[in-house]
CSV table of C-alpha atoms in Angstrom, one decimal:
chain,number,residue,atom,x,y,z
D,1,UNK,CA,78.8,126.4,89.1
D,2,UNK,CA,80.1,127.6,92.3
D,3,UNK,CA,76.5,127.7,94.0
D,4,UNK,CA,76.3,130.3,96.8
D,5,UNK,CA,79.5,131.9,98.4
D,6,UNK,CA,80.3,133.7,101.4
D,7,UNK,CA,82.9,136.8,102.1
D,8,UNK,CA,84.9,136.3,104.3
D,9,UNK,CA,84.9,132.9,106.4
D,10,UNK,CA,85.8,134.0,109.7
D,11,UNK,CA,86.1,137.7,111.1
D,12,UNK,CA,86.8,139.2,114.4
D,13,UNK,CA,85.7,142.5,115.1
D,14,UNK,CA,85.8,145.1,118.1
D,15,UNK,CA,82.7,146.1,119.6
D,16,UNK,CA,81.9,149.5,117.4
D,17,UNK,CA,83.7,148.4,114.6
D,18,UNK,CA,82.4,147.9,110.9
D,19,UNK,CA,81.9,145.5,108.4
D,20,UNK,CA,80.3,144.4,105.2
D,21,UNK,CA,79.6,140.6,104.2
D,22,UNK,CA,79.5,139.5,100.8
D,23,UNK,CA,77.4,137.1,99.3
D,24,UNK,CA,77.0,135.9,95.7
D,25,UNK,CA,75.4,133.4,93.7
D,26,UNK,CA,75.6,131.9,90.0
D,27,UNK,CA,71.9,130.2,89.8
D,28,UNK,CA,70.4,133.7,88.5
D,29,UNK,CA,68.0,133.0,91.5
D,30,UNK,CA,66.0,136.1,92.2
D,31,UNK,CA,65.5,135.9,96.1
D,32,UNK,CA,68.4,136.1,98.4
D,33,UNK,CA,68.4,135.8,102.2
D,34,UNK,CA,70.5,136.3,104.6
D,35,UNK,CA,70.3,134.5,108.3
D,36,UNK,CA,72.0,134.0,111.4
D,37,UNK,CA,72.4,131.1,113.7
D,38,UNK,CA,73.4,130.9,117.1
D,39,UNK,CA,73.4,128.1,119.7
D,40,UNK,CA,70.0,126.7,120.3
D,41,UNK,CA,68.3,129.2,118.5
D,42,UNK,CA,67.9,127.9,114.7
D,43,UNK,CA,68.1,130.0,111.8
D,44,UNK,CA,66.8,133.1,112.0
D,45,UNK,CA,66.2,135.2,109.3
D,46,UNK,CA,67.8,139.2,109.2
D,47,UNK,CA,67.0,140.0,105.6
D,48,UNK,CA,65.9,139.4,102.5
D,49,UNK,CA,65.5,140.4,98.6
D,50,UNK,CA,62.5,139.4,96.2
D,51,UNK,CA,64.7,141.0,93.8
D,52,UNK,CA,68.0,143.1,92.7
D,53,UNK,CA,67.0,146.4,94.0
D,54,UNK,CA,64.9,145.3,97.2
D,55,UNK,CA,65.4,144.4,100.6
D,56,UNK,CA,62.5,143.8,103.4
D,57,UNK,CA,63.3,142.8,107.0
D,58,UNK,CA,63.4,139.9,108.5
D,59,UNK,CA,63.0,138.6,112.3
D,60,UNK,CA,65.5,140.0,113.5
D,61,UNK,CA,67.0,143.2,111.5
D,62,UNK,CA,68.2,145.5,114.2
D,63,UNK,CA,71.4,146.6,113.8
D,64,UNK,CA,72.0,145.0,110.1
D,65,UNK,CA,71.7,147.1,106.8
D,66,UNK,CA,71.8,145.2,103.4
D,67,UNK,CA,71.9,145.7,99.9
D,68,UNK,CA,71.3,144.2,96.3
D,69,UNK,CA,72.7,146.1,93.7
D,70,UNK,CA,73.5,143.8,91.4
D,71,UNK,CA,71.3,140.6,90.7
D,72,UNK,CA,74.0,138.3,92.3
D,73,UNK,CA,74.9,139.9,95.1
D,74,UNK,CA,73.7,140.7,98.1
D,75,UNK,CA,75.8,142.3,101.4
D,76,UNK,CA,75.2,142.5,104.8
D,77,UNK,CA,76.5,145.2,107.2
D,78,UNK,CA,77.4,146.1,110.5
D,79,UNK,CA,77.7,149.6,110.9
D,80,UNK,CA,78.3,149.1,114.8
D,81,UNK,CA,79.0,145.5,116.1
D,82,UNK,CA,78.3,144.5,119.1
D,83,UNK,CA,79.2,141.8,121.3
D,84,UNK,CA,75.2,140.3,120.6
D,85,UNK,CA,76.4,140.2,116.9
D,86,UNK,CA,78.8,137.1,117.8
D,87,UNK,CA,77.3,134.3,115.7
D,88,UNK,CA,77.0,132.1,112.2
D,89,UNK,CA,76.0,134.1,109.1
D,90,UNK,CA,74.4,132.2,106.4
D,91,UNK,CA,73.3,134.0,102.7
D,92,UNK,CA,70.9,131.5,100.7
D,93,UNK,CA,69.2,132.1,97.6
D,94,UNK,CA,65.8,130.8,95.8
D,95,UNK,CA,64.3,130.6,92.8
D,96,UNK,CA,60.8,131.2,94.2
D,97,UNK,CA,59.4,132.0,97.3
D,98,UNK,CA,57.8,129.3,99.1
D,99,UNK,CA,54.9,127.9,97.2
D,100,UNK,CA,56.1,127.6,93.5
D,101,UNK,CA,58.4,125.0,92.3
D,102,UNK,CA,61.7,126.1,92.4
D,103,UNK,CA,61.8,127.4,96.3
D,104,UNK,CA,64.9,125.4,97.4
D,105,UNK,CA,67.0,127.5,99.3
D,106,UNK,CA,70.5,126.8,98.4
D,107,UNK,CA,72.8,128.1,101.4
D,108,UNK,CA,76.6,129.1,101.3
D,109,UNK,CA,79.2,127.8,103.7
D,110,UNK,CA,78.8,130.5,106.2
D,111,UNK,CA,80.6,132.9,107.6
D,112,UNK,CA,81.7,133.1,111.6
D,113,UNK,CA,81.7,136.1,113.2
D,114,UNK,CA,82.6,137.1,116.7
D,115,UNK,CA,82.6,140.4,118.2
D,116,UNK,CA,85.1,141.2,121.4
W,1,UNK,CA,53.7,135.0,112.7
W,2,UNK,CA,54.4,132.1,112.8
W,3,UNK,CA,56.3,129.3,115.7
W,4,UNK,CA,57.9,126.5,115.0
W,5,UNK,CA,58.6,124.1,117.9
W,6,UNK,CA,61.1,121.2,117.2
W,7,UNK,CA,61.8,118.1,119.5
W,8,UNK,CA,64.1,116.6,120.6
W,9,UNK,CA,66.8,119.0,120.5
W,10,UNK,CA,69.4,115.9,120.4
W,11,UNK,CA,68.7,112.6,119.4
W,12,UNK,CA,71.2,109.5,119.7
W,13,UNK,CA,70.8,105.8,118.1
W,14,UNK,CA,72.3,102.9,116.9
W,15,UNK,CA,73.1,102.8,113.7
W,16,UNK,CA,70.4,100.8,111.8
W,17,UNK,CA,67.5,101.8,114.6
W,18,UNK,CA,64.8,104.4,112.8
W,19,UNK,CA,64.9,108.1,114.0
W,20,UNK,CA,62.1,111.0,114.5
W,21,UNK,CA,62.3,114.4,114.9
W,22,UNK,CA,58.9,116.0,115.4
W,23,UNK,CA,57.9,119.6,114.8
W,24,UNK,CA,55.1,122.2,115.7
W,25,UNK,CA,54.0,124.8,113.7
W,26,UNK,CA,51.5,127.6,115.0
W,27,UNK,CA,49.7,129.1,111.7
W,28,UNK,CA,47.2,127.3,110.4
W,29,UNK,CA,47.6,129.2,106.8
W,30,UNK,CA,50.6,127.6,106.2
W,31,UNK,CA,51.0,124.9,103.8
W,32,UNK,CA,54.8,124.3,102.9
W,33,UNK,CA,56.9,122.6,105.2
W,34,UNK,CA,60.9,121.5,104.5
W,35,UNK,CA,63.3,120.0,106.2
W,36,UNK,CA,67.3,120.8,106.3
W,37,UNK,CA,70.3,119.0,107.1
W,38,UNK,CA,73.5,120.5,108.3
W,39,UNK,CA,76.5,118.9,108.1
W,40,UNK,CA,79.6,119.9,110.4
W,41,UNK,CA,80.9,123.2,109.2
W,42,UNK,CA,78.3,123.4,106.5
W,43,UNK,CA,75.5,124.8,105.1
W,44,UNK,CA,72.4,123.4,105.5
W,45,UNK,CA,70.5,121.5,102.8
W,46,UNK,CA,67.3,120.5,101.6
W,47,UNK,CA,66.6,116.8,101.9
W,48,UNK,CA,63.2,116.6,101.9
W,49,UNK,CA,59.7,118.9,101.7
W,50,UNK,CA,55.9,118.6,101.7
W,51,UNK,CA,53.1,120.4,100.8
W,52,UNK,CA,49.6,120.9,102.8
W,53,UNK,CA,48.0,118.5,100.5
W,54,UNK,CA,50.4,115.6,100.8
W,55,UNK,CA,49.6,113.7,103.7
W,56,UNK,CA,53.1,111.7,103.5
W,57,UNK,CA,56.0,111.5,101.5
W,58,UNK,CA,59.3,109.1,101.0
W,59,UNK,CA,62.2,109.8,99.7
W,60,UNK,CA,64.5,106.3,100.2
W,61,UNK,CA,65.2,106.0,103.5
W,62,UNK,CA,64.0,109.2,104.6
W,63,UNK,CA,59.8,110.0,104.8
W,64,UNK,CA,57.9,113.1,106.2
W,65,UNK,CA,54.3,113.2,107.4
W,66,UNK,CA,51.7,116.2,107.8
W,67,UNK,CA,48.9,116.2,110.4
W,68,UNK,CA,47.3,119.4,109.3
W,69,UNK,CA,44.9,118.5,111.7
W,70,UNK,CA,47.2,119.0,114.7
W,71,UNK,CA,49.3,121.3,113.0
W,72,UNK,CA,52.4,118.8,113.3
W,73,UNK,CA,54.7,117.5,110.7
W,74,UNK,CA,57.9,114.5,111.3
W,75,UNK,CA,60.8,113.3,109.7
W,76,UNK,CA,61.5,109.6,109.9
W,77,UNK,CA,64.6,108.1,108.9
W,78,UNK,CA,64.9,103.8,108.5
W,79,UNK,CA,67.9,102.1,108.7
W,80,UNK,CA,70.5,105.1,110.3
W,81,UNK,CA,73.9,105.1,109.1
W,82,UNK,CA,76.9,107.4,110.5
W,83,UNK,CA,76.3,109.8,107.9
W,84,UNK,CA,72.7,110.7,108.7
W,85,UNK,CA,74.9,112.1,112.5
W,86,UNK,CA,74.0,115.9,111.2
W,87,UNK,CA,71.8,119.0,112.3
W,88,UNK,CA,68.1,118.4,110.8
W,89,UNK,CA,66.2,121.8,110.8
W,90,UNK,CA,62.5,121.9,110.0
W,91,UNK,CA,60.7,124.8,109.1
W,92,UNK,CA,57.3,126.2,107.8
W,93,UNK,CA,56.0,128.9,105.8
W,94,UNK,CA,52.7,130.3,104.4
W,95,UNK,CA,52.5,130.6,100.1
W,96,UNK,CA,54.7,133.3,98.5
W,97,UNK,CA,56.3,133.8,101.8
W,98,UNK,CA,59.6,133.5,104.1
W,99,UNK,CA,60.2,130.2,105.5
W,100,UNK,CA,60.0,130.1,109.8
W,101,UNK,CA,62.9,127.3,111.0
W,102,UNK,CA,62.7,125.2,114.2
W,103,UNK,CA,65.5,125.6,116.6
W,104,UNK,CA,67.3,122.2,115.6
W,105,UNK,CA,68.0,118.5,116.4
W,106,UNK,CA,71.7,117.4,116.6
W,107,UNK,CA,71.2,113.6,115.4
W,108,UNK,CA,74.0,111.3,116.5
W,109,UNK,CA,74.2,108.2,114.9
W,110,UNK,CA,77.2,105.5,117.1
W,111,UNK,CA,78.8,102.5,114.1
């Protein structure tokens, strides 16, 4: 099992530009997250799914749109980046939510993204 | 919602000296509380977790303990080797519900 991966590893973008990021996982886990981590700051959480179909917002959603068509997948984009938007993007999935057996968040590598 | 405070933001020993990391959490309603490691270049990973009715749990070298009391939860690690040097996250989160992460403690262990 590949566990959770992350599209693409590294991106530079001009302030305004576009851009989707792709993660997918192989666990059949039902709840997907999305998070970004910056310099002193943690992980904080953008997004999230409690199922293909669903998205609800996290702590800090401005500017980010997702979307989980498909079980496995589940993208995050930048419809206008901005400088602010420089930082580590991490997806992680879960069986449960916290609580139930099974709530392990398994993350993906990460994908660094800086904005000019 | 809830606040997670996490101290000390780096943390350097000798390898075989023990190490603690000791977080905060604000909401008293919460009752599930992990910790993360994170590796250079990777993602993080669970290592170790605790529930609200544990008062303490070991895992080999590595143990966590719950104050509920004080709303306060640590990670100890016993005998520190080179590879415990990593990025330890704790975090907290009511039932059925998103987990809040502490900002991080780089932990540096020197051979």
């Amino acid at each position: 099992n590949a566990g959770v991966t992350q599209t693409p590893k590294f991106r530079v973008l001009k302030t305004g530009q576009s851009m989707t990021l792709l993660c997918a996982q192989d666990m059949n886990h039902e709840y997907m997250y999305w998070y970004r981590q910056d310099p002193g700051m943690g992980l904080r959480l953008i997004h999230y799914s409690v199922g293909e179909g669903t998205t609800a917002k996290g702590e800090v959603p401005d500017g980010y749109n997702v979307s989980r068509l498909k079980k496995q997948n589940f993208l995050l984009g930048l419809e206008s980046a901005a400088p602010s938007q420089t930082s580590v993007y991490f997806c992680a999935s879960s069986y449960h939510l916290s609580g139930r057996a099974g709530n392990e968040q398994f993350f993906g590598p990460g994908t660094r993204l800086t904005v000019l | 919602g809830e606040n997670v405070e996490q101290h000390p933001s780096t943390l350097s020993v000798q390898e075989g000296d023990s190490a603690v990391i000791k977080c905060t959490y604000s909401d008293s309603a919460s009752n599930y509380f992990p910790w993360y490691k994170q590796e250079l270049g990777k993602g993080p990973q669970l290592i170790i977790d605790i529930r609200s009715n544990v008062g303490e749990k070991k895992d080999q070298r590595i143990a966590v303990t719950l104050n509920k009391t004080a709303k306060h939860f640590s990670l100890h690690i016993t005998e520190t080797q080179p590879e415990d040097s990593a990025v330890y996250f704790c975090a907290a989160s009511r039932r059925y519900s998103t987990l809040t992460f502490g900002k991080g403690t780089m932990l540096l262990v020197s051979p």
